[in-house]
XYZ file of C-alpha atoms in Angstrom:
484
model
C 0.000 0.000 0.000
C 1.889 3.060 -1.282
C -0.234 5.462 0.743
C 0.009 3.782 4.160
C 3.495 2.299 3.875
C 2.162 -1.209 4.462
C 3.020 -4.459 2.738
C 0.879 -7.517 3.478
C 1.682 -11.131 2.738
C 0.079 -14.492 3.487
C 2.030 -17.632 4.343
C 1.617 -20.908 2.469
C 3.711 -22.867 5.008
C 4.455 -22.596 8.710
C 7.374 -20.234 9.431
C 9.597 -20.857 12.468
C 10.450 -18.140 14.966
C 13.513 -16.136 13.974
C 13.384 -17.044 10.294
C 14.184 -14.104 8.028
C 12.591 -12.982 4.764
C 13.869 -9.977 2.825
C 11.960 -7.572 0.590
C 13.857 -5.374 -1.856
C 13.092 -2.938 -4.637
C 16.691 -3.178 -5.878
C 17.086 -4.744 -9.325
C 19.682 -4.842 -12.090
C 21.066 -1.341 -12.738
C 20.195 0.051 -9.312
C 23.213 1.653 -7.638
C 21.619 2.885 -4.440
C 22.483 1.612 -0.985
C 20.862 -1.804 -0.875
C 20.402 -1.743 2.884
C 18.568 1.572 2.992
C 14.895 1.250 3.811
C 12.751 3.600 1.731
C 11.529 6.268 4.125
C 8.077 7.785 4.421
C 8.986 10.659 2.084
C 12.108 9.366 0.440
C 12.646 7.794 -2.933
C 15.527 5.460 -2.139
C 15.719 1.920 -3.385
C 16.359 -0.415 -0.499
C 15.970 -3.711 1.295
C 13.861 -4.554 4.331
C 14.406 -7.659 6.498
C 11.408 -9.218 8.261
C 12.009 -11.631 11.135
C 9.355 -14.124 12.233
C 8.239 -13.364 15.821
C 8.411 -15.676 18.812
C 6.134 -18.634 18.262
C 6.488 -18.384 14.490
C 3.733 -17.793 11.947
C 1.179 -20.444 10.996
C 0.024 -21.267 7.485
C -2.601 -18.854 6.189
C -1.822 -15.950 8.535
C -1.762 -12.467 6.983
C 1.253 -10.450 8.150
C 1.621 -6.675 7.749
C 5.036 -5.060 7.278
C 5.133 -1.340 8.079
C 7.259 1.197 6.213
C 8.156 -0.673 3.027
C 6.710 1.358 0.149
C 7.524 0.475 -3.473
C 6.792 3.192 -6.021
C 4.689 2.996 -9.165
C 6.049 0.531 -11.740
C 8.552 -0.763 -9.203
C 9.552 -4.390 -8.671
C 9.469 -6.104 -5.295
C 11.733 -9.121 -4.897
C 11.070 -11.433 -1.950
C 13.888 -13.756 -0.938
C 15.655 -15.396 1.969
C 19.181 -14.356 2.942
C 22.155 -16.184 1.493
C 25.271 -15.052 -0.246
C 24.893 -12.078 -2.537
C 25.473 -14.353 -5.469
C 22.925 -16.974 -4.493
C 19.893 -15.841 -2.469
C 16.788 -18.054 -2.290
C 14.118 -16.221 -4.273
C 10.541 -16.818 -3.082
C 8.529 -14.587 -5.408
C 9.033 -11.484 -7.544
C 6.297 -8.917 -8.095
C 5.740 -5.839 -10.208
C 3.853 -2.862 -8.766
C 2.157 -1.433 -11.852
C 0.788 2.081 -12.222
C -2.934 1.231 -12.523
C -3.737 4.611 -14.028
C -1.311 6.616 -11.917
C -2.481 5.798 -8.409
C 0.802 4.052 -7.671
C -0.721 1.140 -5.795
C -1.404 -2.522 -6.319
C 0.625 -5.611 -7.145
C -0.459 -6.684 -10.616
C 2.241 -8.969 -12.018
C 4.128 -11.942 -10.682
C 7.485 -13.098 -11.969
C 7.687 -16.697 -13.113
C 11.472 -16.950 -12.824
C 14.112 -14.802 -11.191
C 17.807 -15.520 -11.592
C 20.431 -14.183 -9.187
C 23.271 -12.184 -10.738
C 25.795 -10.045 -8.882
C 25.081 -8.923 -5.338
C 21.296 -8.832 -4.624
C 20.522 -7.721 -8.186
C 18.080 -9.765 -10.222
C 17.195 -10.273 -13.860
C 13.467 -10.916 -14.030
C 10.893 -11.913 -16.612
C 7.354 -10.634 -15.998
C 4.386 -12.958 -16.403
C 0.680 -12.150 -16.162
C -0.460 -12.411 -12.561
C -1.969 -15.897 -12.359
C 0.328 -18.407 -10.704
C -0.393 -17.415 -7.102
C -4.176 -17.097 -7.360
C -4.901 -20.039 -5.100
C -4.058 -19.161 -1.520
C -4.751 -21.089 1.643
C -7.638 -18.688 2.143
C -9.253 -19.698 -1.168
C -13.070 -19.968 -1.204
C -14.462 -23.376 -0.305
C -16.765 -24.961 -2.907
C -20.236 -26.192 -2.023
C -22.379 -28.448 -4.151
C -25.554 -30.469 -4.045
C -26.752 -33.700 -5.591
C -28.284 -33.064 -8.994
C -29.065 -36.256 -10.926
C -28.523 -39.995 -10.827
C -27.368 -42.025 -13.836
C -26.630 -38.849 -15.774
C -23.360 -37.228 -16.773
C -21.796 -34.269 -18.546
C -22.068 -34.945 -22.316
C -18.751 -35.940 -23.874
C -18.777 -33.013 -26.309
C -19.337 -30.467 -23.528
C -16.778 -31.629 -20.978
C -14.330 -29.035 -19.713
C -12.206 -31.814 -18.256
C -12.397 -35.592 -18.372
C -10.530 -37.537 -15.696
C -10.776 -41.304 -15.741
C -9.849 -42.297 -12.184
C -8.210 -41.377 -8.904
C -10.677 -38.734 -7.716
C -12.722 -38.492 -4.556
C -16.017 -36.624 -4.468
C -14.275 -33.717 -2.712
C -11.369 -33.418 -5.168
C -13.746 -33.646 -8.131
C -15.860 -30.868 -6.615
C -12.752 -28.718 -6.114
C -11.575 -29.250 -9.705
C -14.922 -28.053 -11.033
C -14.914 -25.015 -8.728
C -11.462 -23.986 -9.941
C -12.389 -24.399 -13.616
C -13.825 -21.288 -15.235
C -17.388 -21.921 -16.416
C -17.776 -25.325 -14.697
C -21.261 -25.736 -13.199
C -21.813 -29.515 -13.056
C -19.416 -32.306 -12.232
C -19.978 -36.021 -12.717
C -18.444 -38.493 -10.288
C -18.227 -42.286 -10.524
C -19.860 -43.963 -7.538
C -17.704 -45.907 -5.132
C -17.812 -49.573 -6.056
C -19.158 -48.864 -9.530
C -17.600 -49.564 -12.913
C -16.353 -45.944 -13.188
C -15.415 -45.357 -9.542
C -13.191 -42.321 -9.109
C -13.894 -40.793 -12.523
C -14.541 -37.050 -12.736
C -16.001 -34.931 -15.558
C -16.917 -31.252 -15.580
C -19.199 -29.150 -17.779
C -21.148 -25.905 -17.867
C -24.889 -25.420 -17.496
C -25.783 -27.907 -20.227
C -28.351 -30.656 -20.636
C -27.012 -33.847 -19.093
C -27.041 -37.162 -20.917
C -28.237 -40.510 -19.598
C -25.341 -42.617 -18.372
C -25.672 -46.209 -17.163
C -22.050 -46.241 -15.987
C -22.950 -45.912 -12.297
C -22.267 -42.185 -12.040
C -23.993 -39.233 -10.380
C -23.868 -35.557 -11.294
C -23.642 -32.730 -8.790
C -24.161 -29.012 -9.175
C -22.068 -26.255 -7.624
C -23.961 -23.846 -5.399
C -21.707 -21.078 -6.756
C -19.410 -21.359 -9.750
C -16.504 -19.365 -11.134
C -17.966 -17.396 -14.031
C -15.003 -15.337 -15.257
C -11.489 -14.701 -13.929
C -10.183 -11.109 -13.933
C -13.625 -9.620 -14.648
C -15.984 -7.585 -12.484
C -19.473 -6.085 -12.464
C -18.950 -2.841 -14.410
C -18.991 0.533 -12.729
C -20.567 2.327 -15.686
C -24.252 2.195 -16.496
C -25.532 1.920 -12.942
C -25.773 -1.868 -13.136
C -24.159 -2.567 -9.774
C -26.725 -3.587 -7.189
C -24.325 -2.972 -4.309
C -20.693 -2.125 -3.641
C -18.741 -2.834 -0.481
C -15.237 -1.423 -0.883
C -14.261 -1.633 2.779
C -11.762 -4.376 1.980
C -12.930 -6.395 4.970
C -15.349 -8.950 3.486
C -14.621 -12.631 3.135
C -15.739 -14.657 0.126
C -18.612 -16.126 2.171
C -19.760 -12.668 3.274
C -19.661 -11.389 -0.303
C -21.665 -14.379 -1.495
C -24.230 -13.859 1.241
C -24.530 -10.190 0.295
C -25.508 -11.272 -3.213
C -27.945 -13.877 -1.878
C -29.591 -11.215 0.284
C -29.954 -8.723 -2.580
C -33.006 -9.059 -4.795
C -31.998 -9.589 -8.420
C -28.347 -10.382 -7.699
C -26.931 -13.378 -9.585
C -23.287 -12.359 -10.103
C -20.819 -11.110 -7.521
C -17.258 -9.917 -8.049
C -14.833 -10.575 -5.220
C -11.239 -9.543 -4.584
C -9.232 -12.473 -3.229
C -6.455 -11.888 -0.755
C -3.810 -11.814 -3.493
C -5.604 -9.210 -5.640
C -5.170 -5.449 -5.772
C -8.523 -5.038 -3.973
C -8.700 -7.828 -1.369
C -12.062 -8.118 0.383
C -13.743 -5.903 -2.221
C -17.246 -6.990 -3.274
C -19.886 -5.874 -5.760
C -22.921 -7.553 -7.325
C -25.009 -7.354 -10.475
C -27.871 -9.135 -12.216
C -27.740 -12.198 -14.466
C -26.837 -11.393 -18.053
C -24.743 -8.341 -17.169
C -21.786 -7.828 -19.518
C -18.764 -7.988 -17.243
C -15.835 -5.603 -17.424
C -12.345 -7.005 -17.829
C -9.928 -5.755 -15.179
C -6.849 -7.925 -15.026
C -4.840 -5.298 -13.154
C -7.017 -5.500 -10.056
C -7.463 -9.274 -10.141
C -11.131 -9.543 -9.186
C -13.023 -12.698 -10.131
C -16.744 -12.965 -10.762
C -18.848 -15.833 -9.454
C -22.384 -16.778 -10.368
C -25.036 -18.148 -8.049
C -26.211 -21.543 -9.231
C -29.534 -23.238 -8.649
C -30.562 -23.285 -5.016
C -29.425 -26.686 -3.806
C -32.499 -28.849 -3.293
C -31.083 -31.820 -1.436
C -33.185 -34.761 -0.308
C -33.224 -35.725 3.356
C -34.699 -38.958 4.655
C -35.134 -41.116 7.729
C -35.461 -44.857 8.217
C -39.084 -45.983 8.118
C -39.316 -49.770 7.992
C -36.590 -52.426 7.901
C -37.131 -55.563 5.798
C -40.010 -53.986 3.875
C -40.067 -52.538 0.366
C -42.267 -50.754 -2.164
C -44.463 -53.391 -3.785
C -43.656 -54.150 -7.425
C -47.035 -52.872 -8.603
C -46.664 -49.553 -6.742
C -43.129 -48.683 -7.804
C -42.728 -45.325 -9.552
C -39.220 -46.363 -10.589
C -37.019 -49.432 -10.135
C -33.236 -49.122 -10.466
C -30.781 -51.986 -10.117
C -27.535 -49.997 -10.495
C -25.193 -49.019 -7.660
C -27.278 -46.472 -5.729
C -26.380 -44.899 -2.409
C -28.934 -43.767 0.141
C -28.413 -40.141 -0.940
C -28.718 -40.822 -4.668
C -31.800 -42.990 -4.148
C -33.373 -40.302 -1.929
C -32.610 -37.672 -4.547
C -34.244 -39.732 -7.277
C -37.348 -40.038 -5.118
C -37.384 -36.273 -4.427
C -37.131 -35.550 -8.163
C -40.040 -37.902 -8.929
C -43.433 -36.254 -8.569
C -45.539 -38.094 -5.982
C -42.684 -40.160 -4.522
C -42.863 -40.260 -0.727
C -40.736 -43.245 0.233
C -37.952 -45.274 -1.317
C -36.523 -48.747 -0.832
C -32.776 -49.284 -0.794
C -31.138 -52.685 -1.081
C -28.365 -53.922 1.185
C -26.254 -57.074 1.469
C -26.847 -59.193 -1.655
C -29.316 -56.580 -2.954
C -27.002 -53.626 -2.314
C -27.494 -50.618 -4.586
C -31.029 -51.396 -5.794
C -33.437 -48.466 -5.510
C -37.257 -48.348 -5.774
C -39.636 -45.452 -5.168
C -43.342 -45.285 -4.374
C -46.071 -43.048 -2.993
C -47.530 -43.305 0.512
C -48.719 -46.880 0.015
C -48.676 -50.076 2.062
C -45.266 -51.747 1.975
C -44.641 -55.470 1.570
C -42.256 -57.548 3.643
C -39.043 -58.676 1.971
C -36.253 -60.447 3.890
C -33.744 -60.274 1.014
C -32.005 -57.138 2.284
C -34.394 -54.262 1.624
C -35.168 -51.275 3.866
C -37.576 -48.430 3.182
C -36.971 -44.784 4.010
C -39.344 -41.848 4.042
C -38.480 -38.432 2.645
C -38.540 -35.509 5.028
C -40.012 -33.350 2.240
C -41.681 -34.580 -0.944
C -42.276 -32.960 -4.322
C -46.049 -32.644 -4.471
C -46.758 -30.690 -7.659
C -44.517 -29.246 -10.372
C -45.518 -25.823 -11.739
C -48.019 -25.229 -8.913
C -48.102 -22.667 -6.103
C -50.140 -21.724 -3.051
C -53.123 -19.562 -4.024
C -52.795 -15.949 -2.894
C -55.652 -15.969 -0.353
C -54.363 -19.152 1.335
C -50.804 -17.984 1.987
C -49.546 -18.031 5.562
C -46.554 -15.756 4.937
C -45.685 -13.242 2.216
C -43.428 -13.987 -0.719
C -39.703 -13.328 -0.666
C -37.285 -13.283 -3.560
C -34.073 -13.948 -1.645
C -34.549 -17.333 0.074
C -32.778 -20.609 -0.593
C -34.681 -23.880 -0.728
C -33.577 -24.765 2.815
C -34.596 -21.353 4.135
C -38.005 -21.651 2.483
C -38.483 -25.129 3.934
C -37.492 -23.891 7.400
C -39.897 -20.953 7.129
C -42.722 -23.414 6.584
C -41.561 -25.472 9.600
C -41.481 -22.308 11.687
C -45.008 -21.231 10.702
C -47.950 -22.750 12.570
C -50.229 -24.933 10.372
C -47.899 -24.703 7.332
C -47.719 -28.027 5.495
C -46.994 -26.984 1.893
C -44.467 -24.517 0.544
C -44.010 -23.250 -3.010
C -40.467 -22.405 -4.071
C -38.957 -20.777 -7.161
C -35.802 -22.568 -8.380
C -33.070 -20.632 -10.174
C -34.445 -21.493 -13.635
C -37.911 -20.093 -12.816
C -39.054 -16.532 -13.440
C -39.227 -16.000 -9.656
C -35.982 -17.470 -8.271
C -35.846 -17.549 -4.466
C -39.581 -16.854 -4.199
C -41.282 -18.654 -1.302
C -44.831 -18.899 0.084
C -46.544 -21.423 2.356
C -50.044 -22.721 2.965
C -51.835 -25.475 4.877
C -51.638 -29.075 3.670
C -54.640 -29.072 1.365
C -54.368 -29.755 -2.346
C -57.228 -27.319 -2.899
C -54.900 -24.512 -1.821
C -52.770 -24.921 -4.963
C -53.145 -23.472 -8.430
C -51.317 -24.331 -11.648
C -48.824 -21.747 -12.888
C -46.796 -22.948 -15.860
C -45.366 -19.520 -16.675
C -43.491 -18.842 -13.421
C -42.108 -22.321 -12.819
C -42.688 -22.630 -9.085
C -42.908 -26.080 -7.516
C -44.755 -27.077 -4.347
C -43.350 -29.398 -1.678
C -45.036 -31.127 1.263
C -43.512 -31.472 4.714
C -43.316 -35.075 5.806
C -44.210 -36.536 9.195
C -41.849 -39.438 9.861
C -38.807 -37.113 9.864
C -40.564 -34.153 11.466
C -38.124 -32.107 13.567
C -38.563 -31.646 17.280
C -37.307 -29.022 19.691
C -35.270 -29.667 22.814
C -37.001 -28.663 26.104
C -35.588 -25.472 27.605
C -37.127 -25.810 31.099
C -37.192 -28.609 33.638
C -40.311 -30.804 33.694
C -43.007 -30.136 36.299
C -45.838 -32.186 37.712
C -48.359 -29.645 36.433
C -49.916 -30.016 32.991
C -48.764 -27.633 30.280
C -50.657 -26.082 27.398
C -50.433 -27.558 23.927
C -47.785 -25.963 21.705
C -49.031 -23.202 19.446
C -46.086 -22.997 17.030
C -44.436 -25.511 14.771
C -41.015 -26.974 15.628
C -38.023 -24.875 14.537
C -35.112 -27.319 14.473
C -34.536 -28.917 11.070
C -34.004 -32.666 10.662
C -30.722 -34.365 9.850
C -30.080 -37.284 7.555
């Protein structure tokens, strides 16, 4: 920071107490005193030595160095002491002008070769190689589809083996434009495989794979919501926000679908702005902001055990799958099937089989089948609670889980209508009592209505000690959500 005389760096490894790191603006051709620290008003080239404090510095800690102030278009070389002919160079940076304000690291050097004394010949490379810091945003995803994968022609990457679900998720999150990732189920024919693609139509795949969708995906590197045209929905330039806080700011702002965030290694760390879907982004490589896009609100199935050694009868099955299904993938298939309330999952010799059915009488089966009930079921596609039956007003900023919880928290609510990201009212949420007569068809807005289940209904923990006296019946619905 050329105005405050501060230089900040983040550690990628633990640093022991007493270890020294040097910062210098001296390069080939500089003849100034190489031990002279550049003063608050001076223009000297110089070198500053930082010593790790007692106790050392842990990985990921941001450290501020006071008084080291490179000028516009100056280079900063970071190295560890050695002989003048052979220092250990850690990183080399260029402080570009950025329109004359004299601030902001914008270029990183790929190689730096020691010459005579602490003078260096450097080759500048576009700032890219140190983008991923230990403070990098954490990806989040939700189950999207069973037995479906990214089409071969649309894959952004295609890895055949060796991945876990977490590493496949991370690869998609770090790939510009990746929205979906396909992962081979454990124990299946394609276990450990990983494919990524954008927001495209998936293709059927019998290779025992599942496809997940990122909650937020990396839209464009080095681009931001433009300042011109009044398209920004908000701007927080305090420099104090985390990635999660910036994302939440977009989620809480009606109409926001894109948010630009300054990572710790950018010119504007902690900087955050948001804009609507379809906004033409502005390229700004010098400042290093990246723009993320909110994906579909994750609608993840949750279930609880209902009956062991019973299954959906053959004549009542809405679907019957014999591939390698997990409890989560079978639950998700049931949630995505209109009218499905419970699902049967095979174990032991029948492991991986998956059947779904409505709220019907189960049949006993001792061949390794258990039936689970969904916490919430998809009642009607393209239907919503009628206006005069609604128990709470609409909101355009809720996630699926928040909408579901709002229904749980509202007395007598049994149905909730929610607008997914591909509807004309994304994040829209209303609730009504559990009566099919309270719904109306609405094919133009794309809202879907879900029903709260009973077998997995949440309960609250008592907050007062029991007494011998009777208590009144509760007047509000439970507020604690269920767990899988």
